[in-house]
Amino acid sequence: MAEPDTPRVAALRGHVRQAAVGLREIGLEIDRDPTAIDRWLDLPAVHIMSGCTIPPEYLESPLRVDGHTYDMSSCLEHTVTIEELSYGDASFMLACPGPIMSGVTVGALGDDRQRDAYYRRMAAPEPVWTFFGLTEPGKGSAATELETVLEPDGDGFRLTGEKRYVGNAAFAELGVVFCRRAPGPLGIEAVLLDTDTPGFHAEVIPTVGMRGVRISAITLDHVRVEREQILGFETRKPSRRGLIGAIQTLQRFRPVLTGTAVGLCRAVLDHVRAQRPALHGAARRRLAEAQDRVEAVRQHNYAVASAVDAGRIRADRIAGVKTRAAELAERCTLLAAELLGPAALLEDPLLDKWYRDARAIEFMEGTGHIQRLAVFQGVLKGTFLDRAAAAGA
Amino acid sequence: MTTVDVPLEKTTHELAAALDDCHDQAAPGDVVVSPRGWVIASAARVADGAVVPGGWAELHAARRETPSPARQQALFADGLLRLQRQTLHRLLDAVVRRLEERTADGANLLNRQLVRGAVADVALALSEADDLSDQPGETRRRWLIHQVLVAAGRTLIKLYGASGFTAEGPGHLVHLLELLGNTYLHPGEGGVGDG
């Protein structure tokens, strides 16, 4: 498969790669204290993350490299960016302020006024963290089975329920909450919510790794919601808002998340090579095999991201590449811990951190079990293993 | 072969106590030092140590100058593998009970074929670990069993969903068992082992 590095993508990759230098030490600091991101907000990497998916006209200094302007509306460019930042440190990258997933949802579902207000707020000089509230304690990320309810209250609504495993929610100013206004899939809505609204409460859930994400639990206790906070409520049919926004956002972000996994894998394998340049025999072979597998999933992911940019959404292939990358992230860290020798996890803080961080990829944006269902459907339809279809023929 | 009575509950405190039992079985009243000169035990047993990576205060790691005699290391390694296997077995039983109570699309999660497949994968790995115990080459065999159990633990923990990644969930036990294996069972340079 051809490299996707057109001059435009190559310029972006080179710029982000430079911005990712030095993030690992800070990532270790964030692993010990996730609020440490507050001390590093002037870094170029933070600037990149803060501007992702915000139209350039809203930004005082949009990302410009070698005459190109980037807003990460391209899934491929977004993926390359996240991969390179994750090569620096994935947990740091995910700790950064910015639109992350909520921006894609607002872009997909919001009307002009909603998007304008959101982008203006995100473009303000002060850092703004956001969240994407889909997952629930009882139902996981099954969007069609949401139990958080949006009930009429005068000329507006009240929002009640719980969300769990939501990145950065305890530190965010605003975010998107998916909820149920009426029975059935058409009754699902996406609400843009300020976290200082009475009845909103979020707190961090301590995790094994990837602590920069500051995974949080949200409680929504009769939170007042105005009609204009419901994305697309005035301009879209029920079939074109709510649920479809969750699906579109997840599908758009899975190649990006795969970029996170690939960046982490590359970092781990390069670290092994740097620490053990004289590996030989079976150990050298296994490292090479892992490298080949990472490169294969990386190229596959570029093809998937390019297909998304071309409007060819293939849920089975998106699910497949995300699943493979998540597994590979774990395998690479397991291999590294073995190849770097006894007690490597005690003696090598970076390895220990990557080893813990890698496990987060599995459950982010849908577990492997859910992804396998999509792959299974692709096999039934004869699309998943159809190379011609994969190439867009 | 020694026997290790592992508590049913899944807390780090109990893992630390069970680990201390492993030390006592191999080196009564003392601790077993790994080939690389590390000790991991309860915070009470290794008061001069540091909290293990990840920040679970119940287990401490410390450097010692001299590795324990090979016989003690072998006894400890066998106990550690049993601890790992028994812990995973109990976590599997617990997650099956948990999945029986959860539903999606109106169906019991345990009736999902993928879930059943994952449960079966874990059980097969635990069975394979038992089968491997008869293979020759102590060091190589222990490392291979540990790897099989690590893979089983990774499969198992996914059945818990994201709760398997929380610091208070079963994920931290799985991680600590991997850390212990990495420290005490790793066969050495290149990961090949001398068996």
Coordinates of C-alpha atoms in Angstrom, one line a residue:
Chain A
M1 CA 0.0 0.0 0.0
A2 CA 1.3 3.5 -0.9
E3 CA 2.4 5.8 1.9
P4 CA -0.3 8.4 2.5
D5 CA 2.4 11.0 3.0
T6 CA 1.5 13.5 0.3
P7 CA 3.6 16.7 0.7
R8 CA 0.7 18.1 2.7
V9 CA 0.5 15.0 5.1
A10 CA 4.3 14.8 5.3
A11 CA 4.5 18.4 6.4
L12 CA 1.9 17.8 9.0
R13 CA 3.6 14.7 10.2
G14 CA 7.0 16.4 10.5
H15 CA 5.5 19.3 12.4
V16 CA 3.6 17.1 14.9
R17 CA 6.6 14.8 15.3
Q18 CA 8.7 17.7 16.5
A19 CA 5.9 18.8 18.8
A20 CA 5.8 15.3 20.4
V21 CA 9.5 15.4 21.4
G22 CA 9.8 15.5 25.2
L23 CA 6.3 14.5 26.0
R24 CA 7.3 11.2 27.6
E25 CA 8.8 12.7 30.7
I26 CA 5.8 14.9 31.1
G27 CA 3.6 11.9 30.5
L28 CA 5.3 10.2 33.5
E29 CA 4.5 13.3 35.6
I30 CA 0.9 13.2 34.4
D31 CA 0.7 9.4 35.3
R32 CA 1.6 10.4 38.9
D33 CA -0.6 13.4 38.9
P34 CA -3.1 13.8 36.1
T35 CA -3.7 17.5 37.0
A36 CA 0.0 18.1 36.0
I37 CA -1.2 18.9 32.4
D38 CA -2.1 22.3 33.8
R39 CA 1.6 23.1 34.0
W40 CA 2.3 22.3 30.4
L41 CA -0.4 24.2 28.5
D42 CA 2.0 26.4 26.5
L43 CA 3.5 23.4 24.7
P44 CA 3.0 23.2 20.9
A45 CA 1.4 19.7 21.4
V46 CA -1.4 21.3 23.5
H47 CA -1.9 24.0 20.9
I48 CA -2.4 21.3 18.2
M49 CA -4.9 19.3 20.3
S50 CA -6.8 22.4 21.3
G51 CA -7.4 23.4 17.7
C52 CA -8.3 19.9 16.4
T53 CA -11.6 20.0 14.4
I54 CA -12.2 23.8 15.0
P55 CA -12.6 25.6 11.7
P56 CA -9.5 27.9 11.1
E57 CA -11.5 31.0 10.8
Y58 CA -12.4 30.8 14.5
L59 CA -8.7 30.4 15.6
E60 CA -6.3 33.3 16.2
S61 CA -3.4 31.0 15.2
P62 CA -4.7 27.9 13.3
L63 CA -2.2 25.2 12.5
R64 CA -0.2 26.2 9.5
V65 CA 2.8 24.3 8.2
D66 CA 4.7 24.9 4.9
G67 CA 1.9 26.9 3.5
H68 CA -0.8 24.4 4.4
T69 CA -3.6 25.0 6.9
Y70 CA -5.0 22.1 8.9
D71 CA -8.2 21.8 10.9
M72 CA -8.3 18.0 11.3
S73 CA -11.6 17.8 9.4
S74 CA -9.7 15.1 7.4
C75 CA -9.9 11.8 9.3
L76 CA -6.5 10.8 7.8
E77 CA -4.8 14.0 8.9
H78 CA -6.3 13.8 12.3
T79 CA -5.2 10.2 12.5
V80 CA -1.6 11.0 11.5
T81 CA -1.6 13.8 14.1
I82 CA -2.8 11.7 16.9
E83 CA -0.4 8.8 16.0
E84 CA 2.6 11.1 16.1
L85 CA 1.5 12.8 19.4
S86 CA 0.9 9.3 20.8
Y87 CA 4.4 8.3 19.8
G88 CA 5.4 11.1 22.2
D89 CA 2.9 10.1 24.8
A90 CA -0.7 8.9 24.4
S91 CA -1.7 9.8 27.9
F92 CA -0.4 13.3 27.6
M93 CA -2.2 13.7 24.3
L94 CA -5.5 12.6 25.8
A95 CA -5.0 14.9 28.8
C96 CA -5.0 18.0 26.6
P97 CA -7.8 20.5 26.4
G98 CA -9.8 20.7 23.2
P99 CA -12.9 19.4 21.4
I100 CA -11.7 15.8 21.1
M101 CA -14.9 13.8 20.4
S102 CA -17.5 16.4 21.3
G103 CA -16.3 18.6 18.5
V104 CA -17.0 15.9 15.9
T105 CA -20.5 15.5 17.3
V106 CA -21.3 19.2 17.3
G107 CA -19.9 19.4 13.8
A108 CA -22.1 16.5 12.6
L109 CA -25.4 17.4 14.4
G110 CA -25.3 21.0 15.4
D111 CA -27.1 23.8 13.5
D112 CA -25.2 26.9 12.4
R113 CA -25.9 28.8 15.6
Q114 CA -24.9 25.8 17.8
R115 CA -21.7 25.2 15.9
D116 CA -20.8 28.9 15.9
A117 CA -21.3 29.2 19.7
Y118 CA -19.3 26.0 20.3
Y119 CA -16.4 27.0 18.1
R120 CA -16.2 30.5 19.6
R121 CA -16.1 29.1 23.0
M122 CA -13.4 26.5 22.1
A123 CA -11.3 29.1 20.4
A124 CA -11.1 31.3 23.5
P125 CA -7.6 31.9 24.8
E126 CA -8.2 29.9 28.1
P127 CA -8.0 26.1 27.8
V128 CA -11.3 24.3 27.6
W129 CA -11.7 20.6 28.3
T130 CA -14.7 18.8 26.9
F131 CA -16.3 15.4 27.3
F132 CA -18.3 12.9 25.2
G133 CA -21.0 11.3 27.5
L134 CA -22.3 8.2 25.9
T135 CA -21.3 5.2 28.1
E136 CA -23.6 4.2 31.0
P137 CA -23.1 2.0 34.0
G138 CA -25.8 -0.5 33.1
K139 CA -25.5 -0.6 29.3
G140 CA -22.0 0.3 28.4
S141 CA -21.7 2.2 25.2
A142 CA -24.8 0.6 23.6
A143 CA -26.3 3.8 22.2
T144 CA -29.7 2.3 21.4
E145 CA -30.2 1.2 25.0
L146 CA -29.5 4.5 26.8
E147 CA -31.2 4.9 30.1
T148 CA -30.4 8.6 30.8
V149 CA -33.7 10.4 30.3
L150 CA -34.6 13.8 29.0
E151 CA -38.1 14.7 30.3
P152 CA -40.2 17.8 29.4
D153 CA -40.2 20.6 32.0
G154 CA -42.1 23.7 31.0
D155 CA -40.6 25.1 27.8
G156 CA -37.5 23.0 28.3
F157 CA -36.4 19.6 29.7
R158 CA -34.7 17.9 32.7
L159 CA -31.9 15.5 32.2
T160 CA -31.5 12.6 34.7
G161 CA -29.1 9.6 34.7
E162 CA -25.6 8.4 35.0
K163 CA -22.6 8.2 32.7
R164 CA -19.4 6.3 33.3
Y165 CA -15.9 6.0 31.8
V166 CA -16.1 9.5 30.3
G167 CA -12.7 11.0 29.6
N168 CA -12.0 14.4 31.3
A169 CA -15.6 14.9 32.5
A170 CA -14.5 15.9 36.0
F171 CA -12.4 18.7 34.6
A172 CA -14.4 19.7 31.6
E173 CA -16.4 22.9 31.1
L174 CA -18.8 21.4 28.6
G175 CA -19.6 18.3 26.7
V176 CA -22.1 16.2 24.9
V177 CA -24.6 14.0 26.7
F178 CA -26.5 11.3 24.9
C179 CA -29.9 10.6 26.4
R180 CA -33.4 9.4 25.7
R181 CA -36.3 11.8 25.1
A182 CA -38.7 9.1 23.8
P183 CA -38.8 5.3 23.3
G184 CA -36.9 3.7 20.4
P185 CA -33.8 4.8 18.4
L186 CA -35.4 8.0 17.1
G187 CA -36.0 9.1 20.7
I188 CA -32.3 9.5 21.4
E189 CA -30.9 13.1 21.6
A190 CA -27.5 14.7 22.0
V191 CA -27.4 17.6 24.4
L192 CA -24.6 20.1 24.7
L193 CA -24.2 20.7 28.4
D194 CA -22.3 23.1 30.6
T195 CA -20.8 21.3 33.6
D196 CA -21.6 24.1 36.0
T197 CA -25.3 23.6 35.5
P198 CA -27.0 22.6 38.8
G199 CA -27.4 18.9 39.1
F200 CA -24.3 18.0 37.1
H201 CA -21.6 16.2 39.0
A202 CA -18.5 14.3 37.8
E203 CA -15.6 12.7 39.6
V204 CA -12.5 10.9 38.4
I205 CA -12.4 7.1 38.5
P206 CA -8.9 5.9 39.3
T207 CA -7.5 3.6 36.6
V208 CA -4.7 1.2 36.1
G209 CA -3.1 3.4 33.4
M210 CA -3.7 6.1 30.8
R211 CA -4.4 8.4 33.7
G212 CA -4.1 11.5 31.6
V213 CA -7.6 10.7 30.3
R214 CA -9.0 11.3 33.8
I215 CA -11.8 8.9 33.2
S216 CA -14.8 10.1 35.1
A217 CA -18.3 9.1 36.4
I218 CA -21.1 11.6 35.8
T219 CA -24.3 12.0 37.8
L220 CA -27.1 14.0 36.2
D221 CA -29.8 15.0 38.7
H222 CA -32.7 16.8 37.0
V223 CA -30.3 19.0 35.1
R224 CA -32.2 21.8 33.3
V225 CA -31.8 21.7 29.5
E226 CA -33.1 24.3 27.1
R227 CA -34.3 23.3 23.6
E228 CA -31.4 25.1 22.0
Q229 CA -29.0 22.8 23.8
I230 CA -30.3 19.8 21.9
L231 CA -28.1 19.4 18.9
G232 CA -30.0 19.8 15.6
F233 CA -33.4 19.8 17.5
E234 CA -34.8 22.7 15.5
T235 CA -33.3 21.8 12.1
R236 CA -33.0 18.0 11.8
K237 CA -35.5 15.2 11.7
P238 CA -35.2 12.8 14.7
S239 CA -33.8 10.2 12.3
R240 CA -30.9 12.6 11.5
R241 CA -29.9 13.5 15.0
G242 CA -29.1 11.9 18.4
L243 CA -28.2 8.3 17.6
I244 CA -26.7 9.0 14.3
G245 CA -24.4 11.5 15.9
A246 CA -23.1 8.9 18.3
I247 CA -22.5 6.4 15.5
Q248 CA -20.9 9.0 13.2
T249 CA -18.6 10.2 16.0
L250 CA -17.5 6.8 17.0
Q251 CA -16.9 5.7 13.4
R252 CA -15.0 8.9 12.6
F253 CA -12.9 8.5 15.8
R254 CA -12.0 4.8 15.6
P255 CA -9.3 5.3 13.0
V256 CA -8.0 8.2 15.2
L257 CA -8.0 6.0 18.2
T258 CA -6.2 3.4 16.2
G259 CA -3.6 6.0 15.5
T260 CA -3.2 6.3 19.3
A261 CA -2.5 2.6 19.5
V262 CA -0.1 2.6 16.6
G263 CA 1.8 5.5 18.0
L264 CA 2.1 3.7 21.3
C265 CA 3.3 0.5 19.6
R266 CA 5.9 2.4 17.6
A267 CA 7.2 4.1 20.8
V268 CA 7.4 0.8 22.7
L269 CA 9.3 -1.1 19.9
D270 CA 11.7 1.8 19.3
H271 CA 12.3 1.9 23.0
V272 CA 13.2 -1.8 23.0
R273 CA 15.6 -1.3 20.1
A274 CA 17.3 1.6 21.9
Q275 CA 17.6 -0.3 25.2
R276 CA 18.7 -3.6 23.6
P277 CA 20.5 -2.8 20.4
A278 CA 22.3 -6.1 20.4
L279 CA 19.2 -8.4 20.6
H280 CA 19.9 -11.5 18.5
G281 CA 18.3 -14.8 17.6
A282 CA 14.7 -15.5 18.5
A283 CA 14.4 -12.2 20.4
R284 CA 15.4 -10.2 17.4
R285 CA 13.1 -12.2 15.2
R286 CA 10.1 -11.6 17.5
L287 CA 10.8 -7.9 17.7
A288 CA 10.9 -7.8 13.9
E289 CA 7.7 -9.7 13.6
A290 CA 6.0 -7.2 16.0
Q291 CA 7.3 -4.3 13.9
D292 CA 5.9 -5.9 10.8
R293 CA 2.5 -6.3 12.4
V294 CA 2.5 -2.7 13.6
E295 CA 3.4 -1.4 10.2
A296 CA 0.7 -3.5 8.6
V297 CA -2.0 -2.2 10.9
R298 CA -0.7 1.3 10.4
Q299 CA -1.1 1.1 6.7
H300 CA -4.5 -0.5 7.0
N301 CA -5.6 2.3 9.2
Y302 CA -4.5 4.9 6.8
A303 CA -6.6 3.2 4.1
V304 CA -9.6 3.2 6.5
A305 CA -9.1 6.8 7.4
S306 CA -8.8 7.8 3.7
A307 CA -12.0 5.9 3.0
V308 CA -13.8 7.8 5.8
D309 CA -12.6 11.1 4.1
A310 CA -14.0 9.8 0.8
G311 CA -17.4 9.2 2.4
R312 CA -17.0 5.4 2.4
I313 CA -17.9 4.4 5.9
R314 CA -17.3 0.7 6.4
A315 CA -18.2 -0.1 9.9
D316 CA -16.8 -3.6 9.7
R317 CA -13.4 -2.5 8.5
I318 CA -13.3 0.4 11.0
A319 CA -14.1 -2.1 13.8
G320 CA -11.5 -4.6 12.5
V321 CA -8.6 -2.2 12.4
K322 CA -9.4 -0.8 15.8
T323 CA -9.6 -4.3 17.3
R324 CA -6.3 -5.4 15.7
A325 CA -4.5 -2.2 16.9
A326 CA -5.8 -2.6 20.5
E327 CA -4.6 -6.1 20.6
L328 CA -1.3 -5.2 19.1
A329 CA -0.7 -2.4 21.7
E330 CA -1.0 -5.0 24.4
R331 CA 1.1 -7.6 22.7
C332 CA 3.9 -5.0 22.0
T333 CA 4.1 -4.0 25.6
L334 CA 4.0 -7.6 26.8
L335 CA 6.8 -8.4 24.3
A336 CA 8.8 -5.4 25.4
A337 CA 8.5 -6.4 29.1
E338 CA 9.9 -9.8 28.2
L339 CA 12.7 -8.7 25.9
L340 CA 13.9 -6.0 28.3
G341 CA 14.5 -8.7 30.9
P342 CA 13.6 -9.5 34.4
A343 CA 12.2 -6.8 36.6
A344 CA 11.9 -4.4 33.6
L345 CA 8.6 -3.1 34.8
L346 CA 10.2 -2.1 38.1
E347 CA 13.3 -0.7 36.6
D348 CA 12.0 1.1 33.5
P349 CA 9.3 3.7 34.3
L350 CA 8.4 4.4 30.7
L351 CA 7.9 0.7 29.9
D352 CA 5.8 0.3 33.0
K353 CA 3.6 3.2 32.0
W354 CA 3.2 2.1 28.4
Y355 CA 2.4 -1.4 29.7
R356 CA -0.5 0.0 31.8
D357 CA -1.6 2.6 29.2
A358 CA -1.9 0.1 26.4
R359 CA -4.7 -1.7 28.0
A360 CA -7.0 1.3 27.8
I361 CA -7.3 1.1 24.0
E362 CA -9.4 -2.1 24.3
F363 CA -12.4 -0.4 25.9
M364 CA -12.2 3.0 24.3
E365 CA -14.9 3.6 21.7
G366 CA -16.2 0.1 22.0
T367 CA -14.7 -3.1 23.4
G368 CA -13.2 -5.8 21.2
H369 CA -16.4 -7.9 21.8
I370 CA -18.5 -5.2 20.2
Q371 CA -16.1 -4.6 17.4
R372 CA -16.1 -8.4 16.6
L373 CA -19.9 -8.2 16.1
A374 CA -19.3 -5.7 13.4
V375 CA -16.6 -7.8 11.8
F376 CA -18.9 -10.8 12.0
Q377 CA -21.6 -8.9 10.2
G378 CA -19.0 -7.9 7.5
V379 CA -18.1 -11.6 7.1
L380 CA -21.7 -12.5 6.7
K381 CA -22.2 -9.8 4.1
G382 CA -19.0 -10.8 2.3
T383 CA -17.5 -7.4 2.7
F384 CA -14.9 -7.7 5.4
L385 CA -12.5 -9.9 3.5
D386 CA -13.3 -8.4 0.1
R387 CA -10.0 -6.6 -0.8
A388 CA -11.5 -4.9 -3.8
A389 CA -14.2 -3.3 -1.6
A390 CA -11.6 -2.4 0.9
A391 CA -9.6 -0.5 -1.8
G392 CA -12.8 1.4 -2.7
A393 CA -13.3 -0.3 -6.0
Chain B
M1 CA 5.2 -29.2 45.7
T2 CA 3.8 -26.7 48.2
T3 CA 0.2 -25.8 48.6
V4 CA -1.1 -22.2 48.7
D5 CA -4.4 -21.4 50.2
V6 CA -5.6 -18.4 48.3
P7 CA -8.4 -16.3 49.8
L8 CA -11.5 -15.9 47.7
E9 CA -11.8 -12.2 47.9
K10 CA -10.2 -10.0 45.3
T11 CA -8.4 -7.3 47.2
T12 CA -4.8 -6.3 47.1
H13 CA -4.6 -6.8 50.8
E14 CA -5.5 -10.5 50.3
L15 CA -3.1 -10.8 47.4
A16 CA -0.3 -9.4 49.5
A17 CA -1.1 -11.9 52.3
A18 CA -1.2 -14.8 49.8
L19 CA 2.1 -13.6 48.4
D20 CA 3.6 -13.5 51.9
D21 CA 2.4 -17.1 52.3
C22 CA 4.3 -18.0 49.1
H23 CA 7.4 -16.5 50.6
D24 CA 6.9 -18.4 53.8
Q25 CA 6.4 -21.7 52.0
A26 CA 9.7 -21.2 50.2
A27 CA 11.7 -19.4 52.9
P28 CA 10.0 -19.7 56.3
G29 CA 10.1 -16.3 58.1
D30 CA 12.0 -14.7 55.3
V31 CA 11.4 -13.4 51.8
V32 CA 12.6 -14.8 48.5
V33 CA 14.9 -12.6 46.4
S34 CA 14.6 -12.8 42.6
P35 CA 17.5 -13.7 40.3
R36 CA 17.9 -10.0 39.6
G37 CA 17.9 -9.0 43.3
W38 CA 14.3 -7.9 43.8
V39 CA 11.9 -8.7 46.5
I40 CA 8.1 -8.0 46.3
A41 CA 6.0 -8.7 49.3
S42 CA 3.5 -7.0 51.6
A43 CA 4.3 -3.6 52.8
A44 CA 4.7 -5.0 56.3
R45 CA 7.1 -7.7 55.1
V46 CA 9.3 -5.3 53.1
A47 CA 9.0 -2.2 55.2
D48 CA 12.1 -0.6 53.6
G49 CA 10.8 -1.0 50.1
A50 CA 9.0 1.3 47.8
V51 CA 5.4 1.0 46.6
V52 CA 5.3 -1.1 43.4
P53 CA 4.7 0.8 40.1
G54 CA 1.1 1.8 39.6
G55 CA 0.8 3.0 43.2
W56 CA -0.7 0.0 45.0
A57 CA 0.5 0.6 48.6
E58 CA -0.1 -2.9 49.9
L59 CA 2.8 -4.3 47.9
H60 CA 6.4 -3.1 48.3
A61 CA 9.4 -3.8 46.2
A62 CA 13.0 -3.6 47.4
R63 CA 16.5 -4.3 46.3
R64 CA 18.6 -7.0 48.0
E65 CA 22.2 -7.8 47.4
T66 CA 22.0 -11.6 47.1
P67 CA 19.4 -13.6 45.2
S68 CA 17.9 -16.4 47.2
P69 CA 19.1 -20.0 46.7
A70 CA 17.8 -21.7 43.6
R71 CA 15.7 -24.2 45.6
Q72 CA 13.9 -21.3 47.4
Q73 CA 13.4 -19.5 44.1
A74 CA 11.9 -22.6 42.5
L75 CA 9.5 -23.2 45.4
F76 CA 8.4 -19.6 45.4
A77 CA 8.0 -19.6 41.6
D78 CA 5.7 -22.7 41.8
G79 CA 3.7 -21.0 44.5
L80 CA 3.4 -17.8 42.5
L81 CA 2.1 -19.7 39.5
R82 CA -0.5 -21.4 41.6
L83 CA -1.5 -18.0 43.1
Q84 CA -1.9 -16.6 39.6
R85 CA -3.9 -19.5 38.3
Q86 CA -6.2 -19.7 41.3
T87 CA -6.8 -16.0 41.3
L88 CA -7.7 -16.1 37.6
H89 CA -10.0 -19.1 38.2
R90 CA -11.9 -17.1 40.9
L91 CA -12.1 -14.0 38.7
L92 CA -13.5 -16.2 35.9
D93 CA -16.2 -17.6 38.3
A94 CA -17.0 -14.1 39.5
V95 CA -17.4 -12.7 36.0
V96 CA -19.6 -15.5 34.9
R97 CA -21.9 -14.7 37.8
R98 CA -21.7 -11.0 36.9
L99 CA -22.6 -11.6 33.2
E100 CA -25.5 -13.8 34.2
E101 CA -27.1 -10.7 35.8
R102 CA -26.5 -8.3 32.9
T103 CA -28.6 -7.9 29.8
A104 CA -28.5 -6.2 26.5
D105 CA -31.1 -6.1 23.8
G106 CA -33.3 -8.0 26.2
A107 CA -31.0 -11.0 26.2
N108 CA -28.7 -12.3 28.9
L109 CA -25.1 -11.3 28.2
L110 CA -23.9 -14.8 29.0
N111 CA -26.0 -16.1 26.1
R112 CA -24.0 -14.1 23.6
Q113 CA -21.8 -16.4 21.6
L114 CA -18.8 -14.0 21.8
V115 CA -19.1 -13.9 25.5
R116 CA -19.3 -17.6 25.7
G117 CA -16.3 -17.8 23.4
A118 CA -14.3 -15.5 25.6
V119 CA -15.2 -17.5 28.7
A120 CA -14.2 -20.7 27.0
D121 CA -10.9 -19.1 25.9
V122 CA -10.1 -18.4 29.5
A123 CA -11.0 -21.8 30.7
L124 CA -9.0 -23.5 27.9
A125 CA -6.0 -21.4 28.9
L126 CA -6.3 -22.4 32.5
S127 CA -6.6 -26.0 31.5
E128 CA -3.5 -25.6 29.3
A129 CA -1.6 -24.2 32.2
D130 CA -2.3 -27.3 34.1
D131 CA -1.3 -29.5 31.2
L132 CA 2.0 -27.6 30.8
S133 CA 3.0 -28.3 34.4
D134 CA 4.2 -31.8 33.3
Q135 CA 6.6 -30.4 30.7
P136 CA 10.4 -30.6 31.2
G137 CA 12.6 -27.6 31.8
E138 CA 11.7 -25.8 35.0
T139 CA 12.5 -22.2 34.0
R140 CA 11.2 -22.4 30.5
R141 CA 8.1 -24.2 31.6
R142 CA 7.2 -21.7 34.3
W143 CA 7.7 -18.8 32.0
L144 CA 5.5 -20.5 29.4
I145 CA 2.7 -21.2 31.9
H146 CA 3.0 -17.6 33.1
Q147 CA 2.6 -16.3 29.5
V148 CA -0.4 -18.5 29.0
L149 CA -2.0 -17.2 32.2
V150 CA -1.2 -13.6 31.3
A151 CA -3.0 -14.1 28.0
A152 CA -5.9 -15.7 29.9
G153 CA -6.0 -12.8 32.3
R154 CA -6.1 -10.3 29.5
T155 CA -9.0 -12.2 27.9
L156 CA -10.7 -12.5 31.2
I157 CA -10.4 -8.9 32.2
K158 CA -12.1 -7.8 29.0
L159 CA -15.3 -9.6 30.1
Y160 CA -15.5 -7.1 33.0
G161 CA -15.6 -4.2 30.5
A162 CA -14.1 -0.9 31.6
S163 CA -14.6 -1.9 35.3
G164 CA -11.7 -4.3 34.7
F165 CA -9.5 -1.3 34.2
T166 CA -10.4 0.6 37.4
A167 CA -7.9 0.7 40.3
E168 CA -10.5 -0.9 42.5
G169 CA -11.6 -3.6 40.1
P170 CA -10.1 -6.9 39.2
G171 CA -7.7 -5.3 36.7
H172 CA -5.2 -4.3 39.3
L173 CA -5.0 -7.9 40.6
V174 CA -4.2 -9.1 37.0
H175 CA -1.6 -6.4 36.6
L176 CA 0.1 -7.1 39.9
L177 CA 0.3 -10.8 39.0
E178 CA 1.9 -9.9 35.7
L179 CA 4.4 -7.6 37.6
L180 CA 5.2 -10.5 39.9
G181 CA 5.8 -12.9 37.0
N182 CA 7.9 -10.3 35.2
T183 CA 10.1 -10.0 38.3
Y184 CA 10.3 -13.6 39.5
L185 CA 9.6 -15.9 36.6
H186 CA 11.3 -14.2 33.6
P187 CA 13.8 -16.7 32.3
G188 CA 16.5 -14.1 31.4
E189 CA 18.2 -12.6 28.4
G190 CA 16.2 -12.8 25.2
G191 CA 13.3 -14.3 26.9
V192 CA 14.3 -17.8 25.8
G193 CA 15.2 -19.4 29.1
D194 CA 17.6 -22.2 29.9
G195 CA 15.0 -24.6 31.1

